Amino acid sequence: MEYRTLGRTGLRLSAYGLGGMMFGSWGNPDPDECTRMIDLALESGINFIDTADTYGSGESEEIIGRALLGRRDEVVLASMYSSMSKERLERGNSRLWILRGVEASLRRLQTDHIDLYQLHRPDPLTDIEETLTALDDLVHQGKIRYIGTSTYPAWELVEAYWVSERRGLARVVCEQTPYSIFAREPERDVFPVTQRYGIGVLVWSPLAGGWLTGKYQRGKPIPEDSRIARAATWGPKGAARYHLDRPGNQRKLDLLDKLAKVAEQAGLSLTHMAVAFTLVHPAVTTTILGPRTYEQLKDLLGGAMIHLDPDTLDAIDRIVSPGTIVERADRGWNPPWMARRSRRR
């Protein structure tokens, strides 16, 4: 396993991290299999585990907390804060909800500190100074060690950096961003900012929500346990996004045919090529793997030592240009306030 430094922290993380989004009712409700995945990850040299309070409505944190009992110090443990309730007032990145959120996560994780505590999404209604001051207090209390963000636009990373500098607060040390062959926008804006300000990058969705696994091909049935097959249970909006007849998805199928040929020429599976691609950019510290099953993780780890050669990278660039995104819906998040007319006109 390769290890890389997270920004300017001096903290060394494994190039692959284990993500817990699929632990619990969202993906794999079997805690024993989830624990086996954690065992396999640690045995393979992974020292970074990432979860969030909302994953499985807290189940993911609980599973990880139990699995790490007696070996908590073997990993850099990360979690993310976001609303855990449908209550109207429990929203946003205010001091009140952050302090409540971290205490709840500590209980579920059965630990006295979280190594990396991340803001799951930006909050346009809360002053960033309010948010950073609350996180700085948590750092000084020893409840969290480092501060991170997830799916933040480049300009908000810069704003957070300079507010921390001006106020002498603990600064954001990393950004967790969706990045894949299908979603290369971070190369254009987020990565230059993180490199300029010494911010580490954690990659999520390296397989573009399962598209880059090679499961989906024209003329072949959709696997029953795939994300697209399960999307029908996510309501009309979720099902519509993954419908293969959508123009955006038709374009993905066209690109997948071309990418599969590139992978074959390189002697790789499409999955291994796609994950290895995300680690090529010098801004990236760690790519987070989000397996649902033990066998999926085992396969992903089989490509841990793969390095793509220049010819393969050039071929990928010809199919999906650097700095572009195949479909806007794959950005991972669209600011909800953009739905307001006053934000557009």
XYZ file of C-alpha atoms in Angstrom:
345
model
C 0.000 0.000 0.000
C 1.233 3.465 -0.907
C 1.039 6.268 1.671
C 0.714 9.994 1.005
C 0.832 13.141 3.122
C -2.472 14.917 3.752
C -1.895 18.505 2.675
C 0.604 20.157 5.013
C -0.441 18.226 8.116
C 2.376 15.673 8.025
C -0.316 13.021 8.480
C 0.365 9.970 6.302
C -2.703 8.290 4.839
C -3.004 5.164 2.724
C -3.670 5.903 -0.948
C -6.861 3.862 -0.612
C -9.298 4.565 2.204
C -12.338 2.581 3.296
C -15.677 4.369 3.096
C -18.597 3.292 5.257
C -21.495 4.721 3.273
C -22.782 1.230 2.420
C -22.541 -0.069 6.001
C -25.983 -0.581 7.482
C -29.450 -0.350 5.988
C -28.363 1.831 3.047
C -26.291 -0.959 1.543
C -25.230 -3.937 3.641
C -27.290 -4.557 6.785
C -25.032 -7.452 7.879
C -22.696 -6.034 10.572
C -20.537 -9.159 10.511
C -19.724 -8.761 6.816
C -19.037 -5.057 7.355
C -16.612 -5.970 10.137
C -14.902 -8.455 7.824
C -14.449 -5.641 5.301
C -12.807 -3.493 7.969
C -10.547 -6.429 8.894
C -9.547 -6.891 5.251
C -8.875 -3.188 4.816
C -6.562 -3.046 7.823
C -4.769 -6.240 6.771
C -4.195 -4.672 3.334
C -2.521 -1.583 4.785
C -5.457 0.839 4.752
C -5.169 3.227 7.693
C -8.007 5.629 6.829
C -11.701 4.931 7.433
C -14.375 7.459 6.490
C -18.017 7.556 7.521
C -20.771 10.085 8.276
C -23.519 10.484 10.825
C -26.214 10.203 8.152
C -24.953 6.939 6.625
C -27.601 4.405 7.514
C -28.987 7.002 9.954
C -26.070 6.372 12.291
C -25.716 2.627 11.673
C -22.438 3.023 9.785
C -20.784 4.827 12.697
C -22.090 2.218 15.136
C -20.742 -0.682 13.054
C -17.341 0.961 12.644
C -17.183 1.881 16.330
C -17.785 -1.729 17.388
C -15.350 -3.107 14.813
C -12.535 -0.824 15.978
C -12.810 -1.606 19.684
C -9.326 -2.515 20.887
C -7.627 -1.213 17.747
C -8.853 2.367 17.459
C -5.290 3.722 17.277
C -4.567 1.719 14.117
C -6.604 4.070 11.936
C -7.202 7.686 11.105
C -10.947 7.830 11.699
C -13.013 10.394 9.818
C -16.663 11.302 10.026
C -18.887 14.001 8.576
C -21.527 16.221 10.063
C -24.944 16.889 8.555
C -28.523 17.015 9.770
C -29.697 13.760 11.358
C -33.264 14.910 11.874
C -36.262 16.002 9.833
C -36.924 18.787 12.320
C -37.146 22.112 10.513
C -34.742 23.873 12.868
C -32.058 21.186 12.826
C -30.337 22.345 9.697
C -27.088 23.915 8.602
C -23.557 24.325 9.920
C -24.331 26.405 13.004
C -22.471 26.042 16.302
C -25.486 24.463 18.009
C -25.937 21.618 15.542
C -22.219 20.974 15.050
C -21.666 20.587 18.806
C -24.657 18.267 19.085
C -23.551 16.344 16.009
C -20.017 15.644 17.189
C -21.202 14.428 20.602
C -23.630 12.006 18.956
C -20.946 10.726 16.569
C -18.499 10.174 19.439
C -21.095 8.031 21.211
C -21.856 5.943 18.138
C -18.170 5.498 17.287
C -17.354 4.631 20.920
C -14.327 6.909 20.936
C -13.224 10.063 22.741
C -12.052 11.827 19.583
C -12.541 11.918 15.816
C -9.330 12.363 13.847
C -10.909 14.189 10.901
C -14.293 15.893 11.233
C -15.761 17.135 7.962
C -18.616 19.420 6.983
C -20.758 17.272 4.694
C -22.030 20.149 2.544
C -21.797 23.963 2.429
C -24.397 26.027 4.247
C -25.218 29.374 2.606
C -27.251 30.600 5.577
C -24.546 30.291 8.241
C -21.525 32.586 8.432
C -18.401 30.517 7.790
C -16.809 32.248 10.790
C -19.514 30.802 13.067
C -18.840 27.329 11.680
C -15.043 27.521 11.882
C -15.100 28.961 15.399
C -17.205 26.020 16.599
C -14.843 23.537 14.942
C -11.810 25.342 16.368
C -13.289 24.995 19.862
C -13.714 21.257 19.286
C -10.071 20.969 18.222
C -8.924 22.721 21.407
C -11.195 20.487 23.483
C -9.506 17.433 21.946
C -12.747 16.047 20.530
C -11.549 16.367 16.944
C -8.007 16.574 15.569
C -8.437 18.023 12.078
C -11.128 19.872 10.105
C -12.250 19.017 6.584
C -14.982 19.778 4.061
C -16.882 17.735 1.508
C -18.136 18.803 -1.919
C -17.228 22.454 -1.357
C -16.713 24.731 -4.365
C -13.256 26.219 -4.810
C -14.271 29.731 -3.759
C -15.619 28.527 -0.414
C -12.369 26.687 0.290
C -10.497 29.946 -0.275
C -12.939 31.824 1.949
C -12.538 29.269 4.748
C -8.752 29.457 4.454
C -8.599 33.233 4.798
C -11.151 33.407 7.624
C -9.018 30.914 9.548
C -5.878 32.943 8.805
C -7.473 36.217 9.883
C -8.957 34.816 13.100
C -6.137 32.420 13.987
C -8.477 29.422 13.856
C -7.739 25.786 13.066
C -7.890 25.608 9.299
C -9.481 23.220 6.848
C -6.839 20.607 5.990
C -8.675 18.640 3.299
C -11.567 18.619 0.861
C -13.475 15.455 -0.015
C -14.656 15.788 -3.596
C -16.381 13.581 -6.201
C -13.768 12.771 -8.843
C -13.684 10.138 -11.564
C -13.087 9.685 -15.276
C -16.692 10.830 -15.745
C -16.380 13.792 -13.347
C -13.115 15.658 -13.967
C -14.275 19.167 -13.065
C -12.096 19.307 -9.911
C -9.023 19.363 -12.165
C -10.153 22.784 -13.353
C -11.033 24.541 -10.103
C -10.839 22.608 -6.815
C -7.445 20.965 -7.345
C -5.568 24.189 -8.223
C -6.940 25.779 -5.042
C -6.043 22.826 -2.823
C -2.524 22.745 -4.245
C -2.090 26.504 -3.815
C -3.227 26.478 -0.174
C -1.781 23.137 0.933
C -5.149 21.413 1.340
C -5.298 17.641 0.944
C -7.844 15.936 -1.313
C -9.925 12.867 -0.531
C -11.776 11.410 -3.518
C -15.259 9.969 -3.266
C -17.245 8.188 -5.995
C -14.180 7.128 -8.037
C -16.432 4.735 -9.973
C -19.015 7.430 -10.764
C -21.775 5.807 -8.768
C -21.047 2.359 -10.208
C -20.990 3.355 -13.883
C -17.267 2.644 -14.220
C -17.499 -0.904 -12.876
C -18.360 -2.250 -16.318
C -21.646 -3.710 -15.048
C -23.753 -1.750 -17.491
C -23.549 -2.555 -21.180
C -25.943 -2.271 -24.076
C -27.854 -5.435 -24.821
C -27.060 -7.044 -21.466
C -29.368 -7.348 -18.442
C -28.747 -5.083 -15.471
C -27.343 -7.068 -12.502
C -29.996 -7.517 -9.824
C -27.751 -6.281 -7.008
C -26.474 -3.217 -8.876
C -27.138 0.403 -7.969
C -29.285 0.927 -11.055
C -31.446 -2.074 -10.170
C -31.882 -0.787 -6.619
C -32.594 2.786 -7.770
C -36.236 1.855 -8.319
C -36.644 1.827 -4.527
C -35.319 5.393 -4.165
C -38.470 7.085 -5.378
C -39.304 8.637 -8.771
C -36.394 11.091 -8.753
C -33.752 8.477 -7.920
C -35.134 5.966 -10.391
C -35.314 8.547 -13.185
C -31.685 9.567 -12.754
C -30.458 6.016 -13.371
C -32.847 5.116 -16.190
C -30.714 3.900 -19.086
C -32.882 5.650 -21.677
C -31.916 9.093 -20.391
C -29.732 10.987 -22.925
C -27.006 11.502 -20.332
C -26.921 7.802 -19.528
C -26.902 6.890 -23.210
C -23.798 9.035 -23.584
C -22.215 7.234 -20.638
C -22.838 3.886 -22.307
C -21.124 5.180 -25.457
C -18.114 6.312 -23.436
C -18.012 3.060 -21.476
C -17.594 1.098 -24.707
C -14.525 3.192 -25.540
C -13.080 3.091 -22.023
C -13.496 -0.682 -21.842
C -11.297 -1.008 -24.929
C -8.625 1.204 -23.347
C -8.683 -0.924 -20.202
C -8.435 -4.116 -22.251
C -5.424 -2.764 -24.148
C -3.779 -1.924 -20.820
C -4.487 -5.416 -19.490
C -6.756 -4.079 -16.755
C -10.352 -4.337 -15.683
C -12.365 -1.166 -16.185
C -12.840 -0.926 -12.412
C -9.115 -1.074 -11.664
C -8.302 1.428 -14.393
C -10.954 3.857 -13.150
C -9.827 3.773 -9.528
C -6.130 3.999 -10.446
C -6.930 7.038 -12.593
C -8.102 9.029 -9.568
C -4.732 8.635 -7.849
C -2.709 10.011 -10.760
C -3.405 13.684 -10.093
C -0.780 15.102 -7.685
C -3.439 16.938 -5.660
C -5.051 13.671 -4.526
C -4.079 12.159 -1.186
C -6.523 9.275 -0.839
C -9.268 7.662 -2.901
C -12.115 6.353 -0.766
C -13.483 2.951 -1.733
C -17.154 2.451 -0.870
C -17.799 -1.288 -1.239
C -21.123 -2.855 -0.373
C -19.784 -6.406 -0.071
C -16.622 -8.167 1.032
C -16.009 -9.481 -2.488
C -16.256 -5.974 -3.952
C -13.594 -4.715 -1.551
C -11.388 -7.712 -2.257
C -11.561 -6.983 -5.988
C -10.864 -3.271 -5.520
C -7.827 -3.956 -3.355
C -6.515 -6.241 -6.080
C -5.727 -3.109 -8.068
C -4.000 -1.244 -5.251
C -0.546 -1.294 -6.852
C -1.625 -0.376 -10.386
C -0.040 2.682 -11.999
C -1.375 3.848 -15.348
C 1.153 4.503 -18.105
C 1.154 7.707 -20.215
C -0.415 5.987 -23.234
C -3.389 4.831 -21.159
C -3.826 8.281 -19.611
C -3.656 9.932 -23.036
C -6.313 7.535 -24.325
C -8.590 8.398 -21.390
C -8.060 12.121 -22.053
C -9.176 11.669 -25.646
C -12.426 10.079 -24.472
C -13.200 12.447 -21.564
C -11.323 15.736 -21.731
C -9.477 17.024 -18.629
C -11.495 19.405 -16.478
C -14.869 18.348 -17.897
C -17.852 16.437 -16.569
C -20.006 14.009 -18.531
C -23.238 14.938 -16.767
C -23.968 17.773 -14.344
C -26.003 15.489 -12.098
C -22.764 13.691 -11.206
C -21.284 16.708 -9.447
C -22.379 15.147 -6.174
C -24.340 18.172 -5.018
C -26.201 21.108 -6.467
C -26.668 24.099 -4.155
C -30.321 24.019 -3.027
C -30.486 27.793 -2.984
C -30.051 27.791 -6.775
C -33.706 26.738 -6.938
C -34.596 30.208 -5.687
C -35.341 32.651 -8.474
C -33.530 35.473 -6.644
C -30.280 33.515 -6.952
C -30.568 33.286 -10.716
C -32.095 36.601 -11.803
